[in-house]
PDB file of C-alpha atoms in Angstrom:
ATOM      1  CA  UNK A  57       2.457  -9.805  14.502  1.00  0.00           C
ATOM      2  CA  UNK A  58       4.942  -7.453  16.954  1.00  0.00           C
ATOM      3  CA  UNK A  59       2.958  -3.881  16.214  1.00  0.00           C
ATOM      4  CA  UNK A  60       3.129  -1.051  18.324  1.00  0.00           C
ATOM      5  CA  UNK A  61       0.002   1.494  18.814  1.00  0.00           C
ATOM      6  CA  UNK A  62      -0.028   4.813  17.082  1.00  0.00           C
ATOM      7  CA  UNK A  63      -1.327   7.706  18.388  1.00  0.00           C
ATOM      8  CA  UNK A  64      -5.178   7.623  18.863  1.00  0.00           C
ATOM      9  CA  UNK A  65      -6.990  11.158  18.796  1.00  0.00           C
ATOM     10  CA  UNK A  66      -9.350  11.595  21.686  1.00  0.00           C
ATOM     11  CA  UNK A  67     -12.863  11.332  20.968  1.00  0.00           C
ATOM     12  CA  UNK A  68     -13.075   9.666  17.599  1.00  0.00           C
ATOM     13  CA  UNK A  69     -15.695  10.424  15.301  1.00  0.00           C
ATOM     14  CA  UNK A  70     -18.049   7.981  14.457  1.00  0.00           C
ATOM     15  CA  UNK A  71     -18.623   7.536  11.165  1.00  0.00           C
ATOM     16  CA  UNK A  72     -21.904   9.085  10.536  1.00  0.00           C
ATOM     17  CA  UNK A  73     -19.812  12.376  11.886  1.00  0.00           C
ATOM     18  CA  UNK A  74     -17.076  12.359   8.850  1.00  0.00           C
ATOM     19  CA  UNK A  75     -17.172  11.399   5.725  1.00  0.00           C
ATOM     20  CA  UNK A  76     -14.808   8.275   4.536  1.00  0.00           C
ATOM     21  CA  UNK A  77     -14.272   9.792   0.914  1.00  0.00           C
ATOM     22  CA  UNK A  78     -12.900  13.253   2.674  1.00  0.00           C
ATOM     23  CA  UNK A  79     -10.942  11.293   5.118  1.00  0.00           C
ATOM     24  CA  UNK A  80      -9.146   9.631   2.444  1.00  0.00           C
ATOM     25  CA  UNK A  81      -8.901  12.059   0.271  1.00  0.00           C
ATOM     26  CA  UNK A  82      -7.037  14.275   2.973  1.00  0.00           C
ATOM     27  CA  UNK A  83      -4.816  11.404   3.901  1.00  0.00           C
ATOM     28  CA  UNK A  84      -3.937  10.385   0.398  1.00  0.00           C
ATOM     29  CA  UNK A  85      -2.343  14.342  -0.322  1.00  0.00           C
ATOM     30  CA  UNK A  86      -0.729  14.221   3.197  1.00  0.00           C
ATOM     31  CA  UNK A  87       0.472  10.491   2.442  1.00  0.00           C
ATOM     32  CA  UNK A  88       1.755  12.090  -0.880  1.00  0.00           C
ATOM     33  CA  UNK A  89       3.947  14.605   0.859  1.00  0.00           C
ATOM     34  CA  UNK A  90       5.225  12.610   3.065  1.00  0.00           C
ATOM     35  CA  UNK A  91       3.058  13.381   6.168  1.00  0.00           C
ATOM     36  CA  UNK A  92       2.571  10.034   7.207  1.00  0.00           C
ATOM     37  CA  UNK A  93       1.556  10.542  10.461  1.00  0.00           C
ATOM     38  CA  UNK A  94      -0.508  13.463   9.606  1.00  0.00           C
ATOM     39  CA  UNK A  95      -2.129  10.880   7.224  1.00  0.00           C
ATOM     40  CA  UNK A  96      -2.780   8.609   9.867  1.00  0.00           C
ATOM     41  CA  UNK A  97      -4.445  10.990  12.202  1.00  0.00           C
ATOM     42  CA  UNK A  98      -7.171  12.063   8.730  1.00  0.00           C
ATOM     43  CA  UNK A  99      -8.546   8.160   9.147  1.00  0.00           C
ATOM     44  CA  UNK A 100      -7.920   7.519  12.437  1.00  0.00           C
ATOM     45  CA  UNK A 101     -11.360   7.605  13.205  1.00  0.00           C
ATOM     46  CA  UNK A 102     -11.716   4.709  10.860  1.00  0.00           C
ATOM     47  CA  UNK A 103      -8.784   3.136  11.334  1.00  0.00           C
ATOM     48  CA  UNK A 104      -7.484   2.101  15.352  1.00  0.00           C
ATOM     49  CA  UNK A 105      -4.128   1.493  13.927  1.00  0.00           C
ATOM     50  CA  UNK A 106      -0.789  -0.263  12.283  1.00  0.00           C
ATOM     51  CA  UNK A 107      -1.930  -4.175  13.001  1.00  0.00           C
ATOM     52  CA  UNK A 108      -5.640  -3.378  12.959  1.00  0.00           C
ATOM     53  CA  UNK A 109      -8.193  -3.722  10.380  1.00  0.00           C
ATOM     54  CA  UNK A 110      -9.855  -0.430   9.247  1.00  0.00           C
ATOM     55  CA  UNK A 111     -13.719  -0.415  10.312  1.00  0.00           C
ATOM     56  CA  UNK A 112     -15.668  -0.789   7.344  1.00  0.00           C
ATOM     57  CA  UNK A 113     -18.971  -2.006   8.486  1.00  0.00           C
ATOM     58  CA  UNK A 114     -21.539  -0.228   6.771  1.00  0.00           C
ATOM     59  CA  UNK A 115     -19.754   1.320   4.043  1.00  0.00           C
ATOM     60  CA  UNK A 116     -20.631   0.874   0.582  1.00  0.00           C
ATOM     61  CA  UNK A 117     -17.799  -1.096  -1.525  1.00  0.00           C
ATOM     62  CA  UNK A 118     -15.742   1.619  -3.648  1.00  0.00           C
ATOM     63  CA  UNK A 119     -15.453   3.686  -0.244  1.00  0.00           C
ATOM     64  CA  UNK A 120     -14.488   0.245   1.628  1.00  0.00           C
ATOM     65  CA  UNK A 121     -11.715  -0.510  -0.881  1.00  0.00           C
ATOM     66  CA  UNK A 122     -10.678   2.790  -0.771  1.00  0.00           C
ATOM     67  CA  UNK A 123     -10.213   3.088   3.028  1.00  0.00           C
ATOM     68  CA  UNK A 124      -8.585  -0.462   3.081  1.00  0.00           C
ATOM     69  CA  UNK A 125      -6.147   0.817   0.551  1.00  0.00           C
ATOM     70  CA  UNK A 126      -5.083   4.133   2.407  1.00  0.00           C
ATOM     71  CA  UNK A 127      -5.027   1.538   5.744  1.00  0.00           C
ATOM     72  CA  UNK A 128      -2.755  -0.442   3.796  1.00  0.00           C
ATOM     73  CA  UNK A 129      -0.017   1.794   2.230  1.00  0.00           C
ATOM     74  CA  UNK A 130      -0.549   3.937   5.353  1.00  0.00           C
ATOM     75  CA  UNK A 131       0.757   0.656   7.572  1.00  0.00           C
ATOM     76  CA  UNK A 132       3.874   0.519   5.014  1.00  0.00           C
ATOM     77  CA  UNK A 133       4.864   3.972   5.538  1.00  0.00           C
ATOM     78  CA  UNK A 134       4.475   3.829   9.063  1.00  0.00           C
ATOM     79  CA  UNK A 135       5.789   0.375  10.066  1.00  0.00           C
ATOM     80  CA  UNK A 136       9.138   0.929   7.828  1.00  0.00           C
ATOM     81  CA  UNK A 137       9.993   4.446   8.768  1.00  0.00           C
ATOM     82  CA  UNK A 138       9.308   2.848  13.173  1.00  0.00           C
ATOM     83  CA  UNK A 139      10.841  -0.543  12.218  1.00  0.00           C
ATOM     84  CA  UNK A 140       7.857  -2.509  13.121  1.00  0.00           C
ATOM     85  CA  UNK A 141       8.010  -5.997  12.568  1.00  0.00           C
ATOM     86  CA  UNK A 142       5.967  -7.724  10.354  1.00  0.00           C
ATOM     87  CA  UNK A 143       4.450  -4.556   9.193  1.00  0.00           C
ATOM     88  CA  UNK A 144       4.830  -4.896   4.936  1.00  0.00           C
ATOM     89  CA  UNK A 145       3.393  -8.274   5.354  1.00  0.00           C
ATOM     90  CA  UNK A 146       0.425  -6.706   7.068  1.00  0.00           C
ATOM     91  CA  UNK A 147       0.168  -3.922   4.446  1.00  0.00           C
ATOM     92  CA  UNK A 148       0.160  -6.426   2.041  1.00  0.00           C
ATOM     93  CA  UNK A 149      -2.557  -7.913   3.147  1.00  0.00           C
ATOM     94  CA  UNK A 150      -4.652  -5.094   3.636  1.00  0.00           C
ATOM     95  CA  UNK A 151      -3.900  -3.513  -0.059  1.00  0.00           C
ATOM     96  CA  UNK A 152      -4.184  -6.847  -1.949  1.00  0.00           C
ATOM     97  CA  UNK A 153      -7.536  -7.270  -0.360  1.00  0.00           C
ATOM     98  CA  UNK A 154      -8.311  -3.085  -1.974  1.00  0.00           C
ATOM     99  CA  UNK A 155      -7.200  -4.520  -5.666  1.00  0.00           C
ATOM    100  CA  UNK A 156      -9.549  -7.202  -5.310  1.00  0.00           C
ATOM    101  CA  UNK A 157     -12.350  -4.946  -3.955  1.00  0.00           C
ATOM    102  CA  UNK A 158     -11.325  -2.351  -7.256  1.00  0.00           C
ATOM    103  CA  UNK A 159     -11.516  -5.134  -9.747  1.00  0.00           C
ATOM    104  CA  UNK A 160     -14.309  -6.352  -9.046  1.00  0.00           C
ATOM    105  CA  UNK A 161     -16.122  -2.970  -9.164  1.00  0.00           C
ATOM    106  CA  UNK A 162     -14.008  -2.588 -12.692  1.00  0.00           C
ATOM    107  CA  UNK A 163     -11.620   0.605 -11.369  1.00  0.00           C
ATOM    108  CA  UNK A 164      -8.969  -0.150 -13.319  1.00  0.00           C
ATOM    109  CA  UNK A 165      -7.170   3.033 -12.558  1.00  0.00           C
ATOM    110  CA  UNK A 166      -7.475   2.687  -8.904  1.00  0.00           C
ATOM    111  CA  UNK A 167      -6.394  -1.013  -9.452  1.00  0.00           C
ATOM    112  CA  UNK A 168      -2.915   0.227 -10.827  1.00  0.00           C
ATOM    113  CA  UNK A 169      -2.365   2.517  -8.137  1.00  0.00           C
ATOM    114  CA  UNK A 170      -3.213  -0.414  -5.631  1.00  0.00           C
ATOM    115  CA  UNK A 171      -0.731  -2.657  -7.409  1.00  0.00           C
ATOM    116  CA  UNK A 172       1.785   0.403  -6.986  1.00  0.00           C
ATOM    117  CA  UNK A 173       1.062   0.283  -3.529  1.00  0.00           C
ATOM    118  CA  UNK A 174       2.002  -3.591  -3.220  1.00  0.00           C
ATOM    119  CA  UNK A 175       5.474  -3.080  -5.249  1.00  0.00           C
ATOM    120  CA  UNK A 176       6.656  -0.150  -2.694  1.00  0.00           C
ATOM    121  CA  UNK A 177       5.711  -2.848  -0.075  1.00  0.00           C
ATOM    122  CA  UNK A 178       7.576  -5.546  -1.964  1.00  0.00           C
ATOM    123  CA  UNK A 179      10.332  -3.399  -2.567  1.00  0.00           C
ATOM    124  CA  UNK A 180      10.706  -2.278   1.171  1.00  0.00           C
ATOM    125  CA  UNK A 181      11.182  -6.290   1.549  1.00  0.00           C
ATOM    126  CA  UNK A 182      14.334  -6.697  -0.580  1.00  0.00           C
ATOM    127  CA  UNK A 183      11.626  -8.841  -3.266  1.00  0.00           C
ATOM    128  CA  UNK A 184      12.858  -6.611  -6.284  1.00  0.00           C
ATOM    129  CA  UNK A 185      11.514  -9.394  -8.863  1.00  0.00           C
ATOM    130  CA  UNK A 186       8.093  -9.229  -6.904  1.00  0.00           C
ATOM    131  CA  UNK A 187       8.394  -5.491  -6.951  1.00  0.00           C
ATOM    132  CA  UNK A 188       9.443  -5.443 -10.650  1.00  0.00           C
ATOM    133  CA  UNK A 189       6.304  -7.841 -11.579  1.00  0.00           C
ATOM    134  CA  UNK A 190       4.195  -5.371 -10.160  1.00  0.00           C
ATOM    135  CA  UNK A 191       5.069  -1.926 -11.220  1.00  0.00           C
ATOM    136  CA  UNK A 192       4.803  -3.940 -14.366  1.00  0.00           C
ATOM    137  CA  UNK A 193       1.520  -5.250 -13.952  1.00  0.00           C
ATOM    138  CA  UNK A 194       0.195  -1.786 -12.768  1.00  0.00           C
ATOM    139  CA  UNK A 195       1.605   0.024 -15.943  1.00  0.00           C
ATOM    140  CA  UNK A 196      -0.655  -2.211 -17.863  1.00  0.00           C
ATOM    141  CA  UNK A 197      -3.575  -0.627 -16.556  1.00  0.00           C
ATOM    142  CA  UNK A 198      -2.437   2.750 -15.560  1.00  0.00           C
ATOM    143  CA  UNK A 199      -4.025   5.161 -18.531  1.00  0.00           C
ATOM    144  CA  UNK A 200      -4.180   8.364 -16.096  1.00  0.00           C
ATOM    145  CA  UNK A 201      -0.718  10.521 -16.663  1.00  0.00           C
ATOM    146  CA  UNK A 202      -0.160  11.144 -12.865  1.00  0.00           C
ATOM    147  CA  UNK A 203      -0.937   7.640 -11.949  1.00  0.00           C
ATOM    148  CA  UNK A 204       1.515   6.026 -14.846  1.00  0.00           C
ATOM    149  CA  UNK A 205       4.467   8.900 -13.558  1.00  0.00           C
ATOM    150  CA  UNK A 206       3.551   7.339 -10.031  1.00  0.00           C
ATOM    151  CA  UNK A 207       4.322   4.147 -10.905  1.00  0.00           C
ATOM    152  CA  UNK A 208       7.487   5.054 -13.191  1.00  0.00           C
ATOM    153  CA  UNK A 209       8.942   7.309 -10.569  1.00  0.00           C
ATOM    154  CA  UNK A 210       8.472   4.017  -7.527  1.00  0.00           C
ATOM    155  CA  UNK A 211      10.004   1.990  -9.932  1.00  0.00           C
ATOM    156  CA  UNK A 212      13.171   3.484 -10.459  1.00  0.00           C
ATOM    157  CA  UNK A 213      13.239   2.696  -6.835  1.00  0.00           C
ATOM    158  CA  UNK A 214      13.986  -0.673  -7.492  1.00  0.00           C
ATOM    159  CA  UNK A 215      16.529  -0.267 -10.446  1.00  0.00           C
ATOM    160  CA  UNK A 216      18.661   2.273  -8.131  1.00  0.00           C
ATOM    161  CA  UNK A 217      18.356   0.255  -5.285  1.00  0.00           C
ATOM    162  CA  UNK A 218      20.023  -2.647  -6.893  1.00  0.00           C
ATOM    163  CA  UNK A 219      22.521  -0.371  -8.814  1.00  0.00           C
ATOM    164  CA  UNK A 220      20.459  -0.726 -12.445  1.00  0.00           C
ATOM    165  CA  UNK A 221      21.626   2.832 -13.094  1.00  0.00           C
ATOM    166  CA  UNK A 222      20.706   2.183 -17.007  1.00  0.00           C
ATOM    167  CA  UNK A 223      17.548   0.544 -16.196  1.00  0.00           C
ATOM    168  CA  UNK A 224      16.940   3.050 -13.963  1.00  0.00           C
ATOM    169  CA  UNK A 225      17.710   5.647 -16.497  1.00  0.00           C
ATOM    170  CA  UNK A 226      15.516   4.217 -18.966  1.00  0.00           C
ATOM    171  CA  UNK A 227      12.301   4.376 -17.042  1.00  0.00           C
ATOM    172  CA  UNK A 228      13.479   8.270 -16.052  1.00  0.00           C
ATOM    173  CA  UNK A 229      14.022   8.948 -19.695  1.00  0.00           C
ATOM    174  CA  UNK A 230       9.640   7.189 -19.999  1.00  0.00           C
ATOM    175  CA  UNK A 231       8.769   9.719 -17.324  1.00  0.00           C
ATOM    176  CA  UNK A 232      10.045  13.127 -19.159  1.00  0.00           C
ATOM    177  CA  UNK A 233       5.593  13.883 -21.059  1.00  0.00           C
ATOM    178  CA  UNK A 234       4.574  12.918 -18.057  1.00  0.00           C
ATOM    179  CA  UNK A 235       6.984  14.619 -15.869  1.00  0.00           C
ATOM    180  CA  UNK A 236       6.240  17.996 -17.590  1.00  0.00           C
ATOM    181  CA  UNK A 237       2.209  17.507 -17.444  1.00  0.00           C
ATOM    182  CA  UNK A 238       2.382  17.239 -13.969  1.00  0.00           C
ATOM    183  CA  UNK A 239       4.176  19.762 -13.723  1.00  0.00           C
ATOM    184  CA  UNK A 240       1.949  22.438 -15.538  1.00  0.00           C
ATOM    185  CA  UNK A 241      -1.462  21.047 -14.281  1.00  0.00           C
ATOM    186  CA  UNK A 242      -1.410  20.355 -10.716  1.00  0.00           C
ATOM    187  CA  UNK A 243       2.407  21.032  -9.065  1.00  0.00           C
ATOM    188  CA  UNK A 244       2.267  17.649  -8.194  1.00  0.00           C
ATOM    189  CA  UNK A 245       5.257  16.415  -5.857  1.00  0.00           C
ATOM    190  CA  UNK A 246       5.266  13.524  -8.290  1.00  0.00           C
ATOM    191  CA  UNK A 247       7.027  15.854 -10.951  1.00  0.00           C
ATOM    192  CA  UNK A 248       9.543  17.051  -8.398  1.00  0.00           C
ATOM    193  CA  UNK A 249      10.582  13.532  -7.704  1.00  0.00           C
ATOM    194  CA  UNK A 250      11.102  12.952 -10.785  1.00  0.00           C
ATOM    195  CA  UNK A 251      13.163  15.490 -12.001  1.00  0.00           C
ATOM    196  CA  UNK A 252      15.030  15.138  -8.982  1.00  0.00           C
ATOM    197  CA  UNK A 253      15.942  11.346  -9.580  1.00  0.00           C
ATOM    198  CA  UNK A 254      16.475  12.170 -13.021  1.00  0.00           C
ATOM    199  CA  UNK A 255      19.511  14.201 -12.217  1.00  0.00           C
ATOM    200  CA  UNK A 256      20.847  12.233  -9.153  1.00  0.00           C
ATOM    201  CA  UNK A 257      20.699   8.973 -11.825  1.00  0.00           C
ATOM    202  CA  UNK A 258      21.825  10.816 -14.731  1.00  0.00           C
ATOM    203  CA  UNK A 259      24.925  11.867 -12.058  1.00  0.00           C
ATOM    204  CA  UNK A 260      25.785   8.952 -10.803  1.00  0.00           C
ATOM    205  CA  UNK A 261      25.670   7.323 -14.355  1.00  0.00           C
ATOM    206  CA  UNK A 262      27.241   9.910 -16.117  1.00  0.00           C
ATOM    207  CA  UNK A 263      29.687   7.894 -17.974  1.00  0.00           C
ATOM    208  CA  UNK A 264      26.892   5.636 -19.661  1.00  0.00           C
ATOM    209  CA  UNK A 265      24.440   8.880 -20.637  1.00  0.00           C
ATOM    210  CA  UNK A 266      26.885  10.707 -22.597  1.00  0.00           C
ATOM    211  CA  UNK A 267      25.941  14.081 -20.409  1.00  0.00           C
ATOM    212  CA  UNK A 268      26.295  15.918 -16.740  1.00  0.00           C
ATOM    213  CA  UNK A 269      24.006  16.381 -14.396  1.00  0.00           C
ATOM    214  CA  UNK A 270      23.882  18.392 -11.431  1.00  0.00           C
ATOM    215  CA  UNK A 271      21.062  16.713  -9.632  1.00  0.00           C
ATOM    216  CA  UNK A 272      20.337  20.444  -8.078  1.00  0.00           C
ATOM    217  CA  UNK A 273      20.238  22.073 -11.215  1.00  0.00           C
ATOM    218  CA  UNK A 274      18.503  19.190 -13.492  1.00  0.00           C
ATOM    219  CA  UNK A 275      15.241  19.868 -10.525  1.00  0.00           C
ATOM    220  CA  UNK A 276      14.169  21.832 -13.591  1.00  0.00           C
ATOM    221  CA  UNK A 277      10.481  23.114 -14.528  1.00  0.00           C
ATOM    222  CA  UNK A 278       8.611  22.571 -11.377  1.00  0.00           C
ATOM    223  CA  UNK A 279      10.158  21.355  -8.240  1.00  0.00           C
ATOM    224  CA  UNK A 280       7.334  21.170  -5.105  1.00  0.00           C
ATOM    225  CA  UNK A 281       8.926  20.884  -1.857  1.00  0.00           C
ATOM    226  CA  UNK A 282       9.177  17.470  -1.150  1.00  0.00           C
ATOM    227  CA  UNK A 283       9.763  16.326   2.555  1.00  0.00           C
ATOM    228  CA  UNK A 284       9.334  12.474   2.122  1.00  0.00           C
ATOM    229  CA  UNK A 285      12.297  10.347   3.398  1.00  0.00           C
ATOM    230  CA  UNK A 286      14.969  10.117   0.677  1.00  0.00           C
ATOM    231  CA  UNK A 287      14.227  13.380  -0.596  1.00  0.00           C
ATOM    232  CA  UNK A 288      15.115  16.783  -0.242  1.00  0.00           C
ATOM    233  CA  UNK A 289      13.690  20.140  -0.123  1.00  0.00           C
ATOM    234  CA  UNK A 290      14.860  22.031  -3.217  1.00  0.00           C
ATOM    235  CA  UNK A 291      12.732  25.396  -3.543  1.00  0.00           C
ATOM    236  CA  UNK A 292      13.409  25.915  -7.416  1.00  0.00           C
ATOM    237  CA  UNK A 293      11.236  27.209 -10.027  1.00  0.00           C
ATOM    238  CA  UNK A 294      11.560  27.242 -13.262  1.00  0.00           C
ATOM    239  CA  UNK A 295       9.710  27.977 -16.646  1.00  0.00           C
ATOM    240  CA  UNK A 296       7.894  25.218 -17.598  1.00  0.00           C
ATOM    241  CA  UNK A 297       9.514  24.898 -21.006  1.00  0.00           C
ATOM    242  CA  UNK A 298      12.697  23.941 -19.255  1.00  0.00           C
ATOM    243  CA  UNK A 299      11.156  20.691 -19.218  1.00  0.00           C
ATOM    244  CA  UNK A 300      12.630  19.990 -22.639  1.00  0.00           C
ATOM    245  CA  UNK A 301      15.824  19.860 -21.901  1.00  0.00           C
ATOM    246  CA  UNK A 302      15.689  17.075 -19.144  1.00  0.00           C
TER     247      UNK A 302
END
């Protein structure tokens, strides 16, 4: 495949010098923010780059799986926001080989958000049925709160891409308990996501909801900063029981 190197840090550490758990861990919250490249540099001494498999000799399974994931949706990121051909198919690769790695070990959880992974990939593609039969899939096995809003919030992706402003609605409207745990546990940017596409959808589709939304004001609750691409920065706080009326 056409890739195109990303930036390498000088003097890589090998990986007796850094742990592969904290490395992903790290990139996973950055990834989450939308610091891809930030991400990136967390496993780059693990991982030489978008076209390259991650360097996994030695490592015991769960911590292989889990780098090849973070590889994976890292090389989505990365190759759609740089326009790098051939770079979902790659991801692809690299993540469906992490849900086989987390089923066999029986991580169902981390199977979902591997699955969730592969949709966004699909998605990026134009495949909105693949996409679709994914999120699906994952939902199935998603029991964790944060990791079924994950997958309800990148799904809605799909339905507004393709102008399913009901559809899209609907899964908004399935996010709301989960939406409002997130929100009072952890600040997660996952809850300000949500609440933001909840009011851009219930905007656009005012007509068919039977209500107005002002996508600013409808950032109810808990809104984190969000800086990933499609989103916007809206510095609002709120009491938590605001949730309610969303």
């Amino acid at each position: 495949m056409e890739s195109e190197t990303l930036l390498k840090p000088e003097g890589s550490a090998a990986h007796t010098e850094r742990s592969v758990q904290v490395a992903c861990r790290a990139a996973k919250e950055l990834e989450n923010i939308g610091e891809y490249e930030a991400a990136f540099n967390a496993i780059a001494a693990f991982w030489p780059g978008l076209g390259e498999r991650p360097r996994t000799e030695g490592l015991p399974k769960a911590e292989e799986a889990e780098l090849v994931l973070r590889a994976g949706a890292l090389a989505g990121w990365l190759g759609s926001s740089r326009q790098v051909p051939g770079a979902q198919q790659f991801a692809k690769t690299l993540i469906s080989e992490s849900i086989q790695s987390f089923e066999e070990l029986g991580l169902s959880e981390r199977v979902a958000e591997s699955q969730t992974d592969l949709a966004v990939c699909f998605w990026r593609e134009g495949a909105m049925d693949e996409a679709r039969r994914w999120f699906q899939t994952a939902l199935t096995k998603a029991e964790d709160p944060i990791n079924t809003l994950r997958i309800l919030v990148n799904s809605t992706s799909v339905e507004v891409s393709t102008n399913h402003l009901k559809d899209a609605l609907t899964l908004l409207h399935r996010q709301r308990p989960q939406t409002c745990a997130a929100a009072r546990a952890s600040r997660s940017p996952l809850a300000g996501r949500s609440l933001y596409g909840h009011g851009t959808v219930c905007f656009a589709n005012r007509p068919h909801s039977g209500r107005s939304y002002n996508p600013i004001e409808t950032t109810a609750c808990l809104a984190p900063q969000w800086n990933g691409p499609g989103y916007t920065s809206w510095p609002v706080r709120r009491p938590p029981q605001r949730c309610a009326r969303i």
